[in-house]
Amino acid sequence: QSALTQPASVSGSPGQSITISCTGTSSDVGKYNFVSWYQKFPGKAPKLIIYEDIKRPSGVSDRFIGSKSGHTASLTIFGLQAEDETDYYCCSFAGIGTFVFGTGTKVTVL
Amino acid sequence: QLQLQESGPGLVKPSETLSLTCSVSAGSISSNNLYWAWIRQPPGKALEWIGSIFFSGNTYYNPSLKSRLTISVDTSKNHFSLNLTSVTAADTAVYFCARVRGSIPVTPNWFDTWGQGTLVTVSS
């Protein structure tokens, strides 16, 4: 069970769009439509922003869009804002009760 | 609104056992279509799923920790617990407990509610 692969860092200017990739295998990302994404600020608990590949919980900004193709899931942040600067993690279901997280991506707003 | 709270020692000696409890309030731990999980984050590193448990007691462990790990549930106290034996400095991390939900009838597959996390340091 290896961690999902994310870019270490992604950056963009305010108002731009950025995309974070999350690459897994045929045993996790490629097998189930169960990728979730979490926003993580230092010293805080992770916050769910996308679940089941593309769904967004109520209260989460519609600037966050999830997608997936094959073994790679993606999180796109449209209209980047200073408040979006933090760490993001993907997570895939890998069988009943089991999960694997991504390596994490630091988003910087230039 | 459901709340989770981790509790346990903040300092554990090498080779000893790390024990944490997650207390669930404003909701029942015995609900169908829910799992309960432990996740950790070592300083400066990524989140890592540790294991999950259903209220019936069915457990699912990260293979890398399985030989040292026990997760249990006490429905009468509405809490679940983690025991990790033979700890080393590599087990130093912030430990989170979380609820795992799913869109009925789909199996639980996302973490929707988290505890605030508790830092456990392994050091003599």
GROMACS .gro file of C-alpha atoms in nm:
model
  234
    1GLN     CA    1   0.000   0.000   0.000
    2SER     CA    2   0.206   0.294  -0.130
    3ALA     CA    3   0.115   0.659  -0.083
    4LEU     CA    4  -0.060   0.829  -0.371
    5THR     CA    5   0.171   1.062  -0.563
    6GLN     CA    6   0.109   1.436  -0.551
    7PRO     CA    7   0.336   1.723  -0.661
    8ALA     CA    8   0.522   1.866  -0.364
    9SER     CA    9   0.421   2.219  -0.451
   10VAL     CA   10   0.197   2.415  -0.686
   11SER     CA   11   0.178   2.793  -0.712
   12GLY     CA   12  -0.032   3.054  -0.887
   13SER     CA   13  -0.123   3.419  -0.879
   14PRO     CA   14  -0.447   3.547  -0.730
   15GLY     CA   15  -0.736   3.488  -0.968
   16GLN     CA   16  -0.558   3.216  -1.161
   17SER     CA   17  -0.648   2.847  -1.161
   18ILE     CA   18  -0.424   2.568  -1.043
   19THR     CA   19  -0.454   2.190  -1.058
   20ILE     CA   20  -0.314   1.935  -0.813
   21SER     CA   21  -0.276   1.581  -0.942
   22CYS     CA   22  -0.304   1.262  -0.737
   23THR     CA   23  -0.177   0.943  -0.900
   24GLY     CA   24  -0.256   0.599  -0.767
   25THR     CA   25  -0.294   0.248  -0.902
   26SER     CA   26  -0.551   0.001  -1.027
   27SER     CA   27  -0.602  -0.105  -0.664
   28ASP     CA   28  -0.716   0.231  -0.537
   29VAL     CA   29  -0.774   0.545  -0.748
   30GLY     CA   30  -0.829   0.346  -1.065
   31LYS     CA   31  -1.060   0.090  -0.905
   32TYR     CA   32  -1.306   0.298  -0.705
   33ASN     CA   33  -1.485   0.630  -0.751
   34PHE     CA   34  -1.390   0.714  -0.394
   35VAL     CA   35  -1.119   0.980  -0.395
   36SER     CA   36  -1.153   1.255  -0.136
   37TRP     CA   37  -0.955   1.575  -0.090
   38TYR     CA   38  -0.863   1.756   0.229
   39GLN     CA   39  -0.743   2.108   0.302
   40LYS     CA   40  -0.495   2.114   0.591
   41PHE     CA   41  -0.381   2.422   0.777
   42PRO     CA   42  -0.092   2.396   1.026
   43GLY     CA   43  -0.214   2.303   1.371
   44LYS     CA   44  -0.565   2.234   1.248
   45ALA     CA   45  -0.759   1.922   1.159
   46PRO     CA   46  -0.796   1.841   0.789
   47LYS     CA   47  -1.113   1.970   0.624
   48LEU     CA   48  -1.301   1.768   0.363
   49ILE     CA   49  -1.343   1.964   0.038
   50ILE     CA   50  -1.419   1.690  -0.220
   51TYR     CA   51  -1.554   1.336  -0.180
   52GLU     CA   52  -1.640   1.051  -0.416
   53ASP     CA   53  -1.413   1.202  -0.681
   54ILE     CA   54  -1.625   1.501  -0.773
   55LYS     CA   55  -1.877   1.582  -0.500
   56ARG     CA   56  -1.847   1.891  -0.285
   57PRO     CA   57  -1.980   1.910   0.074
   58SER     CA   58  -2.223   2.187   0.152
   59GLY     CA   59  -2.044   2.499   0.262
   60VAL     CA   60  -1.733   2.435   0.054
   61SER     CA   61  -1.659   2.697  -0.211
   62ASP     CA   62  -1.756   2.607  -0.567
   63ARG     CA   63  -1.406   2.720  -0.667
   64PHE     CA   64  -1.289   2.372  -0.570
   65ILE     CA   65  -1.353   2.113  -0.844
   66GLY     CA   66  -1.262   1.744  -0.835
   67SER     CA   67  -1.210   1.523  -1.138
   68LYS     CA   68  -1.055   1.189  -1.230
   69SER     CA   69  -0.921   1.006  -1.530
   70GLY     CA   70  -0.793   0.652  -1.499
   71HIS     CA   71  -0.550   0.624  -1.211
   72THR     CA   72  -0.515   1.001  -1.162
   73ALA     CA   73  -0.748   1.227  -0.968
   74SER     CA   74  -0.720   1.604  -0.976
   75LEU     CA   75  -0.823   1.900  -0.766
   76THR     CA   76  -0.861   2.231  -0.947
   77ILE     CA   77  -0.887   2.556  -0.758
   78PHE     CA   78  -1.042   2.830  -0.970
   79GLY     CA   79  -0.998   3.198  -0.891
   80LEU     CA   80  -0.708   3.136  -0.652
   81GLN     CA   81  -0.725   3.343  -0.333
   82ALA     CA   82  -0.472   3.416  -0.060
   83GLU     CA   83  -0.680   3.212   0.184
   84ASP     CA   84  -0.624   2.901  -0.031
   85GLU     CA   85  -0.253   2.895   0.057
   86THR     CA   86  -0.195   2.579   0.259
   87ASP     CA   87  -0.148   2.203   0.219
   88TYR     CA   88  -0.383   1.972   0.027
   89TYR     CA   89  -0.409   1.593   0.050
   90CYS     CA   90  -0.591   1.341  -0.162
   91CYS     CA   91  -0.708   1.011  -0.019
   92SER     CA   92  -0.838   0.700  -0.191
   93PHE     CA   93  -1.053   0.419  -0.065
   94ALA     CA   94  -0.862   0.094  -0.118
   95GLY     CA   95  -1.110  -0.171  -0.008
   96ILE     CA   96  -1.359  -0.198   0.279
   97GLY     CA   97  -1.232   0.006   0.571
   98THR     CA   98  -0.893   0.075   0.413
   99PHE     CA   99  -0.747   0.397   0.277
  100VAL     CA  100  -0.431   0.550   0.135
  101PHE     CA  101  -0.338   0.919   0.150
  102GLY     CA  102  -0.139   1.121  -0.096
  103THR     CA  103   0.203   1.269  -0.035
  104GLY     CA  104   0.057   1.617   0.003
  105THR     CA  105   0.085   1.939  -0.198
  106LYS     CA  106   0.175   2.283  -0.070
  107VAL     CA  107  -0.017   2.553  -0.254
  108THR     CA  108   0.147   2.894  -0.268
  109VAL     CA  109  -0.035   3.208  -0.379
  110LEU     CA  110   0.220   3.435  -0.540
  111GLN     CA  111  -2.313   1.851   1.593
  112LEU     CA  112  -2.090   1.546   1.618
  113GLN     CA  113  -1.761   1.605   1.799
  114LEU     CA  114  -1.455   1.386   1.838
  115GLN     CA  115  -1.190   1.434   2.105
  116GLU     CA  116  -0.858   1.251   2.131
  117SER     CA  117  -0.703   1.188   2.472
  118GLY     CA  118  -0.394   1.016   2.603
  119PRO     CA  119  -0.034   1.072   2.708
  120GLY     CA  120   0.164   1.327   2.512
  121LEU     CA  121   0.495   1.157   2.584
  122VAL     CA  122   0.577   0.789   2.545
  123LYS     CA  123   0.913   0.619   2.597
  124PRO     CA  124   1.072   0.416   2.318
  125SER     CA  125   0.971   0.048   2.314
  126GLU     CA  126   0.660   0.122   2.520
  127THR     CA  127   0.294   0.128   2.410
  128LEU     CA  128   0.115   0.434   2.277
  129SER     CA  129  -0.250   0.440   2.387
  130LEU     CA  130  -0.510   0.691   2.274
  131THR     CA  131  -0.887   0.717   2.306
  132CYS     CA  132  -1.130   0.905   2.085
  133SER     CA  133  -1.449   1.012   2.260
  134VAL     CA  134  -1.754   1.066   2.041
  135SER     CA  135  -2.017   1.317   2.150
  136ALA     CA  136  -2.346   1.438   2.005
  137GLY     CA  137  -2.377   1.118   1.804
  138SER     CA  138  -2.372   0.741   1.843
  139ILE     CA  139  -2.069   0.534   1.764
  140SER     CA  140  -2.307   0.244   1.689
  141SER     CA  141  -2.456   0.388   1.371
  142ASN     CA  142  -2.475   0.177   1.057
  143ASN     CA  143  -2.284   0.287   0.748
  144LEU     CA  144  -2.014   0.453   0.956
  145TYR     CA  145  -1.659   0.359   1.034
  146TRP     CA  146  -1.423   0.523   1.279
  147ALA     CA  147  -1.058   0.581   1.199
  148TRP     CA  148  -0.719   0.689   1.323
  149ILE     CA  149  -0.489   0.902   1.106
  150ARG     CA  150  -0.153   1.052   1.197
  151GLN     CA  151   0.084   1.318   1.069
  152PRO     CA  152   0.452   1.311   1.168
  153PRO     CA  153   0.613   1.656   1.192
  154GLY     CA  154   0.670   1.795   0.844
  155LYS     CA  155   0.531   1.485   0.676
  156ALA     CA  156   0.212   1.368   0.510
  157LEU     CA  157  -0.106   1.230   0.658
  158GLU     CA  158  -0.105   0.853   0.708
  159TRP     CA  159  -0.408   0.631   0.757
  160ILE     CA  160  -0.349   0.406   1.060
  161GLY     CA  161  -0.663   0.195   1.075
  162SER     CA  162  -1.042   0.181   1.089
  163ILE     CA  163  -1.307   0.007   1.299
  164PHE     CA  164  -1.678  -0.062   1.267
  165PHE     CA  165  -1.892  -0.051   1.580
  166SER     CA  166  -1.931  -0.429   1.562
  167GLY     CA  167  -1.556  -0.456   1.615
  168ASN     CA  168  -1.442  -0.535   1.261
  169THR     CA  169  -1.101  -0.377   1.216
  170TYR     CA  170  -0.886  -0.277   0.918
  171TYR     CA  171  -0.519  -0.188   0.963
  172ASN     CA  172  -0.246  -0.023   0.763
  173PRO     CA  173  -0.021  -0.315   0.661
  174SER     CA  174   0.289  -0.123   0.769
  175LEU     CA  175   0.159  -0.098   1.127
  176LYS     CA  176  -0.050  -0.413   1.154
  177SER     CA  177   0.195  -0.615   1.363
  178ARG     CA  178   0.202  -0.347   1.637
  179LEU     CA  179  -0.152  -0.212   1.617
  180THR     CA  180  -0.481  -0.277   1.795
  181ILE     CA  181  -0.791  -0.065   1.750
  182SER     CA  182  -1.093  -0.137   1.967
  183VAL     CA  183  -1.437   0.009   2.030
  184ASP     CA  184  -1.642   0.045   2.348
  185THR     CA  185  -2.001   0.118   2.250
  186SER     CA  186  -2.110   0.159   2.613
  187LYS     CA  187  -1.867   0.450   2.650
  188ASN     CA  188  -1.916   0.574   2.295
  189HIS     CA  189  -1.545   0.576   2.227
  190PHE     CA  190  -1.280   0.389   2.033
  191SER     CA  191  -0.914   0.340   2.111
  192LEU     CA  192  -0.572   0.286   1.958
  193ASN     CA  193  -0.283   0.087   2.100
  194LEU     CA  194   0.051   0.090   1.919
  195THR     CA  195   0.324  -0.124   2.072
  196SER     CA  196   0.704  -0.102   2.059
  197VAL     CA  197   0.707   0.262   1.956
  198THR     CA  198   1.011   0.443   1.820
  199ALA     CA  199   1.085   0.805   1.736
  200ALA     CA  200   0.928   0.739   1.395
  201ASP     CA  201   0.590   0.714   1.570
  202THR     CA  202   0.612   1.074   1.690
  203ALA     CA  203   0.317   1.247   1.526
  204VAL     CA  204  -0.009   1.432   1.567
  205TYR     CA  205  -0.275   1.164   1.593
  206PHE     CA  206  -0.627   1.237   1.467
  207CYS     CA  207  -0.944   1.037   1.504
  208ALA     CA  208  -1.215   1.074   1.241
  209ARG     CA  209  -1.557   0.952   1.133
  210VAL     CA  210  -1.580   0.772   0.800
  211ARG     CA  211  -1.901   0.824   0.603
  212GLY     CA  212  -2.047   0.714   0.276
  213SER     CA  213  -2.346   0.790   0.054
  214ILE     CA  214  -2.595   0.519   0.149
  215PRO     CA  215  -2.585   0.244   0.030
  216VAL     CA  216  -2.226   0.302  -0.074
  217THR     CA  217  -1.958   0.186   0.168
  218PRO     CA  218  -1.805   0.458   0.391
  219ASN     CA  219  -1.525   0.622   0.197
  220TRP     CA  220  -1.457   0.973   0.320
  221PHE     CA  221  -1.357   1.136   0.650
  222ASP     CA  222  -1.615   1.401   0.729
  223THR     CA  223  -1.555   1.483   1.095
  224TRP     CA  224  -1.219   1.502   1.268
  225GLY     CA  225  -1.089   1.548   1.619
  226GLN     CA  226  -0.854   1.839   1.681
  227GLY     CA  227  -0.555   1.605   1.698
  228THR     CA  228  -0.311   1.526   1.977
  229LEU     CA  229   0.067   1.536   1.959
  230VAL     CA  230   0.241   1.224   2.083
  231THR     CA  231   0.616   1.242   2.121
  232VAL     CA  232   0.826   0.928   2.157
  233SER     CA  233   1.133   1.010   2.362
  234SER     CA  234   1.319   0.888   2.666
   0.00000   0.00000   0.00000
